[in-house]
Short mmCIF file of C-alpha atoms in Angstrom, two decimals:
data_model
loop_
_atom_site.label_atom_id
_atom_site.label_comp_id
_atom_site.label_asym_id
_atom_site.label_seq_id
_atom_site.Cartn_x
_atom_site.Cartn_y
_atom_site.Cartn_z
CA UNK A 66 -2.98 -8.77 -53.44
CA UNK A 67 -2.31 -11.59 -51.28
CA UNK A 68 -4.01 -12.61 -47.79
CA UNK A 69 -3.90 -15.50 -45.64
CA UNK A 70 -7.11 -18.14 -47.04
CA UNK A 71 -9.44 -16.88 -44.39
CA UNK A 72 -8.77 -13.12 -46.28
CA UNK A 73 -10.79 -13.86 -49.46
CA UNK A 74 -8.13 -12.13 -51.40
CA UNK A 75 -5.29 -14.52 -50.88
CA UNK A 76 -2.13 -15.27 -48.90
CA UNK A 77 0.59 -12.88 -48.81
CA UNK A 78 3.92 -12.66 -46.69
CA UNK A 79 3.64 -11.30 -43.32
CA UNK A 80 5.05 -8.59 -41.84
CA UNK A 81 8.83 -9.68 -41.93
CA UNK A 82 8.20 -10.62 -45.53
CA UNK A 83 8.34 -14.44 -45.59
CA UNK A 84 8.73 -14.93 -49.02
CA UNK A 85 7.99 -18.02 -50.10
CA UNK A 86 5.20 -20.98 -49.95
CA UNK A 87 2.44 -18.17 -50.67
CA UNK A 88 -1.12 -18.88 -50.98
CA UNK A 89 -2.17 -17.32 -54.51
CA UNK A 90 0.72 -14.36 -54.11
CA UNK A 91 0.86 -11.95 -56.81
CA UNK A 92 2.62 -12.91 -59.87
CA UNK A 93 4.75 -9.90 -60.12
CA UNK A 94 5.62 -10.32 -56.51
CA UNK A 95 6.50 -13.67 -56.91
CA UNK A 96 8.68 -13.14 -59.83
CA UNK A 97 10.53 -10.26 -58.23
CA UNK A 98 11.53 -12.00 -55.01
CA UNK A 99 13.48 -14.45 -53.75
CA UNK A 100 12.72 -18.08 -53.79
CA UNK A 101 13.81 -20.84 -51.41
CA UNK A 102 17.01 -22.28 -51.56
CA UNK A 103 15.54 -25.36 -52.12
CA UNK A 104 12.34 -26.55 -53.71
CA UNK A 105 11.02 -30.24 -53.30
CA UNK A 106 10.32 -32.26 -56.23
CA UNK A 107 6.53 -32.44 -57.58
CA UNK A 108 4.93 -35.75 -56.45
CA UNK A 109 3.00 -38.34 -59.01
CA UNK A 110 -0.03 -37.57 -58.90
CA UNK A 111 -3.03 -40.42 -60.43
CA UNK A 112 -5.01 -38.86 -62.98
CA UNK A 113 -7.73 -41.58 -62.42
CA UNK A 114 -7.93 -40.45 -58.91
CA UNK A 115 -7.85 -36.77 -60.09
CA UNK A 116 -10.69 -37.29 -62.30
CA UNK A 117 -12.49 -39.30 -59.65
CA UNK A 118 -12.06 -36.22 -57.10
CA UNK A 119 -13.87 -33.79 -59.80
CA UNK A 120 -16.73 -35.98 -60.34
CA UNK A 121 -17.40 -36.22 -56.90
CA UNK A 122 -16.78 -32.24 -56.27
CA UNK A 123 -19.47 -31.52 -58.79
CA UNK A 124 -21.96 -32.53 -56.63
CA UNK A 125 -21.23 -31.15 -53.72
CA UNK A 126 -22.45 -27.25 -52.38
CA UNK A 127 -19.68 -25.42 -53.67
CA UNK A 128 -20.96 -26.24 -57.07
CA UNK A 129 -24.36 -25.74 -56.71
CA UNK A 130 -25.70 -23.23 -59.32
CA UNK A 131 -22.78 -24.28 -62.25
CA UNK A 132 -24.11 -25.64 -65.43
CA UNK A 133 -23.22 -29.03 -65.56
CA UNK A 134 -21.89 -28.43 -69.24
CA UNK A 135 -19.70 -25.77 -68.21
CA UNK A 136 -18.40 -28.20 -65.37
CA UNK A 137 -17.97 -30.69 -67.92
CA UNK A 138 -16.32 -28.78 -70.60
CA UNK A 139 -13.50 -27.22 -68.49
CA UNK A 140 -13.03 -30.78 -66.33
CA UNK A 141 -12.91 -33.38 -69.18
CA UNK A 142 -9.62 -34.66 -69.92
CA UNK A 143 -7.88 -32.48 -67.84
CA UNK A 144 -4.55 -33.45 -65.78
CA UNK A 145 -3.29 -32.38 -62.33
CA UNK A 146 -0.82 -30.19 -62.18
CA UNK A 147 1.58 -31.76 -59.73
CA UNK A 148 3.96 -28.56 -59.74
CA UNK A 149 1.55 -26.71 -57.54
CA UNK A 150 2.18 -28.85 -54.77
CA UNK A 151 5.37 -28.15 -53.79
CA UNK A 152 4.60 -24.98 -53.96
CA UNK A 153 2.06 -25.03 -51.56
CA UNK A 154 3.91 -27.03 -49.05
CA UNK A 155 7.36 -25.57 -49.00
CA UNK A 156 8.60 -24.15 -46.10
CA UNK A 157 10.46 -20.69 -46.55
CA UNK A 158 14.01 -20.75 -44.98
CA UNK A 159 14.86 -17.05 -46.40
CA UNK A 160 13.11 -14.28 -44.67
CA UNK A 161 13.62 -10.88 -46.78
CA UNK A 162 14.42 -8.03 -44.22
CA UNK A 163 12.22 -4.85 -45.19
CA UNK A 164 14.97 -3.36 -47.40
CA UNK A 165 15.34 -5.75 -49.57
CA UNK A 166 11.76 -6.04 -50.09
CA UNK A 167 11.28 -2.30 -50.62
CA UNK A 168 14.62 -2.15 -52.98
CA UNK A 169 13.01 -4.99 -55.42
CA UNK A 170 9.39 -3.72 -55.32
CA UNK A 171 10.24 0.34 -55.00
CA UNK A 172 12.76 0.32 -57.90
CA UNK A 173 13.42 3.36 -60.38
CA UNK A 174 12.28 1.10 -62.98
CA UNK A 175 8.59 0.49 -61.73
CA UNK A 176 8.72 4.19 -60.76
CA UNK A 177 9.37 5.14 -64.71
CA UNK A 178 6.88 2.58 -65.93
CA UNK A 179 4.34 3.49 -63.39
CA UNK A 180 4.75 7.47 -64.57
CA UNK A 181 4.24 6.51 -68.20
CA UNK A 182 1.45 4.19 -67.24
CA UNK A 183 -0.06 7.05 -64.74
CA UNK A 184 0.15 9.68 -67.88
CA UNK A 185 -1.67 7.09 -70.29
CA UNK A 186 -4.47 5.93 -67.87
CA UNK A 187 -5.03 9.58 -66.15
CA UNK A 188 -8.47 10.50 -67.62
CA UNK A 189 -9.80 7.06 -66.66
CA UNK A 190 -8.33 7.42 -63.52
CA UNK A 191 -10.18 10.35 -62.48
CA UNK A 192 -13.37 8.88 -63.89
CA UNK A 193 -12.74 6.22 -61.48
CA UNK A 194 -11.98 8.21 -58.68
CA UNK A 195 -15.20 10.43 -58.80
CA UNK A 196 -17.48 7.09 -59.16
CA UNK A 197 -15.07 5.40 -56.08
CA UNK A 198 -13.80 8.44 -54.35
CA UNK A 199 -9.90 6.25 -54.78
CA UNK A 200 -7.17 8.61 -55.84
CA UNK A 201 -5.54 7.85 -59.23
CA UNK A 202 -1.98 7.47 -57.39
CA UNK A 203 -3.54 4.80 -54.52
CA UNK A 204 -4.80 2.91 -57.47
CA UNK A 205 -1.64 3.17 -59.20
CA UNK A 206 0.45 1.82 -56.25
CA UNK A 207 -1.75 -1.43 -56.01
CA UNK A 208 -1.30 -2.02 -59.94
CA UNK A 209 2.44 -1.46 -59.82
CA UNK A 210 3.15 -3.87 -57.02
CA UNK A 211 0.82 -6.99 -58.10
CA UNK A 212 1.53 -7.23 -61.98
CA UNK A 213 4.44 -4.54 -62.53
CA UNK A 214 1.48 -2.34 -64.52
CA UNK A 215 0.04 -5.46 -66.49
CA UNK A 216 3.11 -7.07 -67.54
CA UNK A 217 3.45 -9.91 -65.22
CA UNK A 218 0.24 -11.42 -64.59
CA UNK A 219 1.15 -15.13 -64.17
CA UNK A 220 0.53 -17.70 -66.56
CA UNK A 221 -0.64 -21.09 -65.17
CA UNK A 222 -4.17 -21.93 -65.84
CA UNK A 223 -6.53 -21.02 -63.18
CA UNK A 224 -8.80 -24.16 -63.74
CA UNK A 225 -5.91 -26.78 -63.74
CA UNK A 226 -4.22 -25.29 -60.65
CA UNK A 227 -7.12 -24.66 -58.54
CA UNK A 228 -8.82 -27.97 -59.19
CA UNK A 229 -5.43 -29.91 -58.36
CA UNK A 230 -5.16 -28.02 -54.97
CA UNK A 231 -8.51 -28.58 -54.49
CA UNK A 232 -8.05 -32.49 -54.63
CA UNK A 233 -4.56 -32.89 -53.32
CA UNK A 234 -2.74 -31.55 -50.68
CA UNK A 235 -3.64 -28.97 -47.75
CA UNK A 236 -6.34 -26.60 -47.55
CA UNK A 237 -8.33 -28.56 -49.96
CA UNK A 238 -12.14 -26.68 -49.02
CA UNK A 239 -10.14 -23.57 -49.46
CA UNK A 240 -9.18 -23.94 -52.81
CA UNK A 241 -12.72 -25.92 -54.00
CA UNK A 242 -14.18 -22.60 -52.91
CA UNK A 243 -12.26 -20.81 -55.34
CA UNK A 244 -12.08 -23.41 -57.97
CA UNK A 245 -16.02 -22.86 -57.93
CA UNK A 246 -15.96 -19.32 -58.54
CA UNK A 247 -13.34 -19.65 -61.44
CA UNK A 248 -16.35 -21.78 -63.18
CA UNK A 249 -18.63 -19.30 -62.36
CA UNK A 250 -16.39 -16.77 -63.67
CA UNK A 251 -16.16 -18.58 -67.03
CA UNK A 252 -20.11 -19.44 -67.03
CA UNK A 253 -20.40 -15.68 -66.55
CA UNK A 254 -18.40 -15.24 -69.91
CA UNK A 255 -16.24 -12.17 -68.17
CA UNK A 256 -12.72 -13.67 -68.95
CA UNK A 257 -11.87 -16.32 -71.87
CA UNK A 258 -10.82 -19.47 -70.35
CA UNK A 259 -7.48 -19.01 -72.44
CA UNK A 260 -7.07 -15.45 -70.70
CA UNK A 261 -7.88 -16.89 -67.10
CA UNK A 262 -4.39 -17.77 -66.01
CA UNK A 263 -2.56 -16.14 -62.88
CA UNK A 264 -0.76 -17.69 -60.30
CA UNK A 265 -0.08 -21.05 -58.92
CA UNK A 266 -3.15 -20.83 -56.45
CA UNK A 267 -5.40 -18.48 -58.31
CA UNK A 268 -4.83 -14.75 -58.58
CA UNK A 269 -5.40 -13.60 -61.63
CA UNK A 270 -5.46 -10.17 -63.59
CA UNK A 271 -4.07 -6.70 -63.79
CA UNK A 272 -4.32 -6.59 -60.25
CA UNK A 273 -4.45 -9.97 -58.95
CA UNK A 274 -7.69 -10.82 -57.46
CA UNK A 275 -8.80 -14.22 -55.90
CA UNK A 276 -12.02 -15.67 -58.13
CA UNK A 277 -14.08 -14.99 -54.61
CA UNK A 278 -12.81 -11.42 -54.53
CA UNK A 279 -13.45 -10.98 -58.22
CA UNK A 280 -17.15 -12.15 -57.85
CA UNK A 281 -17.79 -9.81 -54.82
CA UNK A 282 -15.40 -6.87 -55.69
CA UNK A 283 -14.96 -6.48 -59.92
CA UNK A 284 -16.55 -4.36 -61.89
CA UNK A 285 -17.64 -3.51 -65.53
CA UNK A 286 -15.90 -0.27 -66.06
CA UNK A 287 -15.79 -0.10 -69.29
CA UNK A 288 -19.42 -0.98 -70.08
CA UNK A 289 -18.97 -4.09 -72.47
CA UNK A 290 -21.11 -6.22 -70.12
CA UNK A 291 -18.11 -8.21 -69.06
CA UNK A 292 -15.93 -7.50 -65.58
CA UNK A 293 -12.83 -8.34 -67.46
CA UNK A 294 -9.68 -7.61 -64.94
CA UNK A 295 -7.22 -9.52 -67.37
CA UNK A 296 -7.67 -7.52 -70.29
CA UNK A 297 -9.51 -4.33 -69.46
CA UNK A 298 -7.52 -2.01 -67.87
CA UNK A 299 -10.31 0.21 -66.79
CA UNK A 300 -11.83 -2.53 -65.76
CA UNK A 301 -9.06 -3.93 -63.30
CA UNK A 302 -8.63 -0.61 -62.12
CA UNK A 303 -11.97 0.19 -61.05
CA UNK A 304 -12.50 -2.75 -59.49
CA UNK A 305 -8.93 -2.48 -57.39
CA UNK A 306 -10.74 1.07 -56.51
CA UNK A 307 -13.94 -0.36 -55.93
CA UNK A 308 -12.15 -2.99 -53.33
CA UNK A 309 -10.57 -0.01 -51.49
CA UNK A 310 -13.78 1.71 -50.76
CA UNK A 311 -15.21 -1.21 -49.45
CA UNK A 312 -12.52 -1.44 -47.04
CA UNK A 313 -13.25 1.91 -45.78
CA UNK A 314 -10.80 4.16 -47.68
CA UNK A 315 -11.19 7.84 -46.96
CA UNK A 316 -11.40 10.32 -49.84
CA UNK A 317 -8.74 13.17 -49.58
CA UNK A 318 -6.55 11.22 -46.90
CA UNK A 319 -3.37 10.64 -47.15
CA UNK A 320 -1.90 7.08 -46.62
CA UNK A 321 0.71 8.75 -44.16
CA UNK A 322 4.06 10.51 -44.15
CA UNK A 323 7.39 9.66 -42.97
CA UNK A 324 8.24 11.10 -39.81
CA UNK A 325 11.19 12.03 -37.30
CA UNK A 326 11.05 10.68 -34.09
CA UNK A 327 12.71 12.87 -31.05
CA UNK A 328 15.52 11.72 -28.94
CA UNK A 329 14.69 9.24 -26.07
CA UNK A 330 11.09 8.61 -27.67
CA UNK A 331 8.86 5.56 -26.41
CA UNK A 332 8.57 3.18 -28.60
CA UNK A 333 6.22 1.16 -27.29
CA UNK A 334 3.60 3.61 -28.48
CA UNK A 335 3.94 2.25 -31.96
CA UNK A 336 2.06 0.05 -34.03
CA UNK A 337 -0.61 0.46 -37.14
CA UNK A 338 -3.71 0.01 -34.88
CA UNK A 339 -2.55 1.99 -31.89
CA UNK A 340 -4.23 5.14 -33.40
CA UNK A 341 -3.63 8.40 -31.76
CA UNK A 342 -5.09 12.08 -32.36
CA UNK A 343 -2.02 14.13 -34.47
CA UNK A 344 -2.23 16.32 -31.24
CA UNK A 345 -0.84 13.14 -29.36
CA UNK A 346 1.97 12.73 -31.51
CA UNK A 347 2.68 16.43 -31.62
CA UNK A 348 3.02 16.77 -27.94
CA UNK A 349 5.53 13.83 -27.97
CA UNK A 350 7.55 15.96 -30.43
CA UNK A 351 7.05 13.73 -33.54
CA UNK A 352 7.54 15.89 -36.57
CA UNK A 353 7.55 15.34 -40.52
CA UNK A 354 10.91 14.07 -41.54
CA UNK A 355 12.39 17.69 -42.50
CA UNK A 356 11.58 18.77 -38.99
CA UNK A 357 8.09 20.45 -39.86
CA UNK A 358 5.17 20.06 -37.69
CA UNK A 359 2.40 17.65 -38.52
CA UNK A 360 0.13 18.38 -40.87
CA UNK A 361 -3.73 18.20 -39.96
CA UNK A 362 -4.22 15.49 -42.99
CA UNK A 363 -5.41 12.60 -40.35
CA UNK A 364 -7.86 12.59 -37.95
CA UNK A 365 -5.99 9.94 -36.28
CA UNK A 366 -2.51 8.10 -37.16
CA UNK A 367 -0.56 5.07 -35.72
CA UNK A 368 3.12 4.66 -35.43
CA UNK A 369 4.82 2.62 -37.99
CA UNK A 370 8.30 1.18 -37.38
CA UNK A 371 9.05 -1.34 -39.86
CA UNK A 372 12.94 -1.49 -38.94
CA UNK A 373 12.45 -0.75 -35.38
CA UNK A 374 13.38 2.90 -33.89
CA UNK A 375 16.82 3.24 -35.73
CA UNK A 376 15.00 3.16 -39.22
CA UNK A 377 12.36 4.96 -40.83
CA UNK A 378 9.24 5.86 -38.85
CA UNK A 379 5.92 6.53 -40.73
CA UNK A 380 2.28 7.92 -39.11
CA UNK A 381 -0.12 5.68 -41.00
CA UNK A 382 -3.92 6.48 -41.06
CA UNK A 383 -7.33 4.69 -42.58
CA UNK A 384 -6.07 4.43 -46.22
CA UNK A 385 -2.93 2.75 -45.08
CA UNK A 386 -5.18 0.17 -43.23
CA UNK A 387 -7.04 -0.20 -46.54
CA UNK A 388 -3.97 -1.29 -48.19
CA UNK A 389 -3.26 -3.78 -45.55
CA UNK A 390 -6.15 -5.08 -45.97
CA UNK A 391 -5.81 -5.95 -49.92
CA UNK A 392 -2.59 -8.10 -48.83
CA UNK A 393 -1.96 -8.79 -44.77
CA UNK A 394 1.06 -7.33 -44.84
CA UNK A 395 2.53 -3.86 -43.36
CA UNK A 396 5.54 -4.17 -45.73
CA UNK A 397 3.59 -4.69 -48.85
CA UNK A 398 1.27 -1.48 -48.06
CA UNK A 399 4.21 0.48 -47.31
CA UNK A 400 5.33 -0.66 -50.66
CA UNK A 401 2.21 0.40 -52.53
CA UNK A 402 2.13 3.45 -50.50
CA UNK A 403 5.52 4.80 -51.61
CA UNK A 404 5.54 3.19 -54.90
CA UNK A 405 2.25 5.69 -55.13
CA UNK A 406 3.90 8.87 -53.93
CA UNK A 407 6.73 8.26 -56.50
CA UNK A 408 4.26 7.58 -59.50
CA UNK A 409 1.97 10.52 -58.87
CA UNK A 410 5.26 13.04 -58.21
CA UNK A 411 8.06 14.08 -59.20
CA UNK A 412 10.96 12.84 -56.61
CA UNK A 413 13.63 10.46 -58.22
CA UNK A 414 15.03 8.87 -55.41
CA UNK A 415 13.25 5.60 -54.59
CA UNK A 416 14.06 4.90 -50.73
CA UNK A 417 13.07 7.04 -47.65
CA UNK A 418 14.91 9.89 -46.11
CA UNK A 419 15.56 8.07 -43.07
CA UNK A 420 18.15 5.23 -43.93
CA UNK A 421 17.36 1.85 -43.12
CA UNK A 422 19.62 0.35 -40.34
CA UNK A 423 21.52 -1.90 -42.37
CA UNK A 424 25.00 -2.18 -43.50
CA UNK A 425 24.14 -3.95 -46.84
CA UNK A 426 20.97 -2.17 -48.38
CA UNK A 427 18.83 -4.47 -50.62
CA UNK A 428 19.47 -4.11 -54.57
CA UNK A 429 17.11 -3.58 -57.46
CA UNK A 430 15.97 -5.38 -60.44
CA UNK A 431 18.62 -3.76 -62.26
CA UNK A 432 21.41 -4.17 -59.89
CA UNK A 433 19.84 -8.11 -59.41
CA UNK A 434 20.61 -8.14 -63.27
CA UNK A 435 24.27 -6.65 -62.66
CA UNK A 436 24.64 -9.34 -60.30
CA UNK A 437 23.74 -11.91 -62.46
CA UNK A 438 26.13 -10.64 -65.30
CA UNK A 439 28.93 -10.90 -62.65
CA UNK A 440 28.44 -14.15 -61.66
CA UNK A 441 28.10 -15.80 -65.61
CA UNK A 442 31.34 -13.98 -66.00
CA UNK A 443 32.41 -15.99 -63.22
CA UNK A 444 30.92 -19.51 -64.65
CA UNK A 445 27.94 -20.00 -63.04
CA UNK A 446 25.41 -21.74 -65.43
CA UNK A 447 22.24 -19.52 -64.07
CA UNK A 448 20.49 -18.65 -66.89
CA UNK A 449 19.85 -14.99 -68.64
CA UNK A 450 20.29 -12.26 -66.18
CA UNK A 451 16.72 -11.32 -65.61
CA UNK A 452 16.96 -9.78 -62.19
CA UNK A 453 14.88 -12.53 -60.55
CA UNK A 454 16.80 -14.16 -57.90
CA UNK A 455 15.91 -17.82 -58.07
CA UNK A 456 17.44 -21.07 -56.80
CA UNK A 457 20.50 -21.24 -59.18
CA UNK A 458 21.33 -17.79 -58.91
CA UNK A 459 21.02 -18.23 -55.25
CA UNK A 460 23.50 -21.43 -55.34
CA UNK A 461 25.85 -19.22 -57.36
CA UNK A 462 25.59 -16.66 -54.83
CA UNK A 463 26.66 -19.00 -51.61
CA UNK A 464 29.56 -20.04 -53.89
CA UNK A 465 31.27 -16.60 -54.58
CA UNK A 466 30.15 -15.48 -50.81
CA UNK A 467 32.40 -18.49 -49.55
CA UNK A 468 35.22 -17.57 -52.10
CA UNK A 469 34.92 -13.93 -51.05
CA UNK A 470 35.54 -14.66 -46.91
CA UNK A 471 31.94 -13.64 -46.93
CA UNK A 472 28.98 -15.21 -44.79
CA UNK A 473 27.73 -18.02 -47.29
CA UNK A 474 24.03 -17.09 -46.87
CA UNK A 475 22.89 -16.71 -50.44
CA UNK A 476 21.61 -13.12 -50.06
CA UNK A 477 21.95 -10.64 -53.02
CA UNK A 478 23.07 -7.23 -51.34
CA UNK A 479 25.06 -4.22 -51.94
CA UNK A 480 28.19 -5.75 -50.29
CA UNK A 481 28.29 -8.48 -52.46
CA UNK A 482 27.64 -6.79 -55.49
CA UNK A 483 30.17 -3.94 -54.68
CA UNK A 484 32.99 -7.18 -54.16
CA UNK A 485 32.18 -8.59 -57.71
CA UNK A 486 32.83 -5.48 -58.95
CA UNK A 487 35.95 -4.89 -57.34
CA UNK A 488 36.97 -8.34 -58.40
CA UNK A 489 35.89 -8.28 -61.88
CA UNK A 490 37.95 -4.97 -62.59
CA UNK A 491 40.80 -6.41 -61.06
CA UNK A 492 40.67 -9.68 -63.13
CA UNK A 493 40.49 -7.48 -66.35
CA UNK A 494 43.93 -5.94 -65.13
#
């Protein structure tokens, strides 16, 4: 999850998906998406100033009710982590198109992993559905986008990250609340300190809750007396379902569906919030993408055009809004929705029926690894091919784009991959 600091979960990319400089970005998302081309070096922080700040914070209202022994245990001798400050302050220079975003978050690998996890946890998911009324597939979609089904949860100690952000940099008041809530989680014995790790801004667990969201929404579903969203998959999935239920999830309704617009359609009607009765859209000539009539499964729906009138179109209902509330981004909600559909179904194609309006689609993680392998073969020192497009990979991409006569923007796309494949074949002859 990710949200703005005002949102109790965490900050995520907005509709156009600015991909870096996110508060509390989910570990899985940050690992999968490109970083800014340049990251400023971390500042030098004074340990004495840091410890003086922690001493002052203990007496403030945010930390009321926290046992002094707990506070001392987790802050005594603590060093600040200067590396979190550039992540807070850097400004993204790379705006990710929706087709890049979807390509890396909803790829064949994630779908395969999701289907395996779905089969494994379906009995538990059914029990969760009975209690909270949220369908298993929707919970799986959140789990997959947030942490790749528990495979990537972030490794930064939350106490260190949040205490540093409480004393240095912007938004200290926000982070002090989250720091205090981390100590409350430790005081409650829900998650051991050594496992309370996550993103640089404090999101943690299988489905990446901020500490304040944990205290408000997490549940003990496995009955062991602890709300452990890190080590207990049942607790994490049930907590996610509880969040969606509190956000207004409607049992039995789909998130929406891909549709086809008639020629000359007035796109000024579009907008997730501009919900109309299904009859309105039917009268406008909107049909399912295969041409069949709209099913009477949504009482009202808004028209979502994430890439404009020439790209895929969707009618989305209230349950799509609950995904948006998990992280204030329509692209993020669409990724969860699409992944949930694929995980619970048999469709093998990860994309939508209507293609994205681009001649250079995005790359999956497997294709990113292939691209990195081709870059390594050309002598670029970018480290092991891991499918994660970081600063070194982006610099190498710019070099190769310039050599090939392409626009040197550092973007990994199908055109570059195809060009390097052809170039590699020619080099072998």
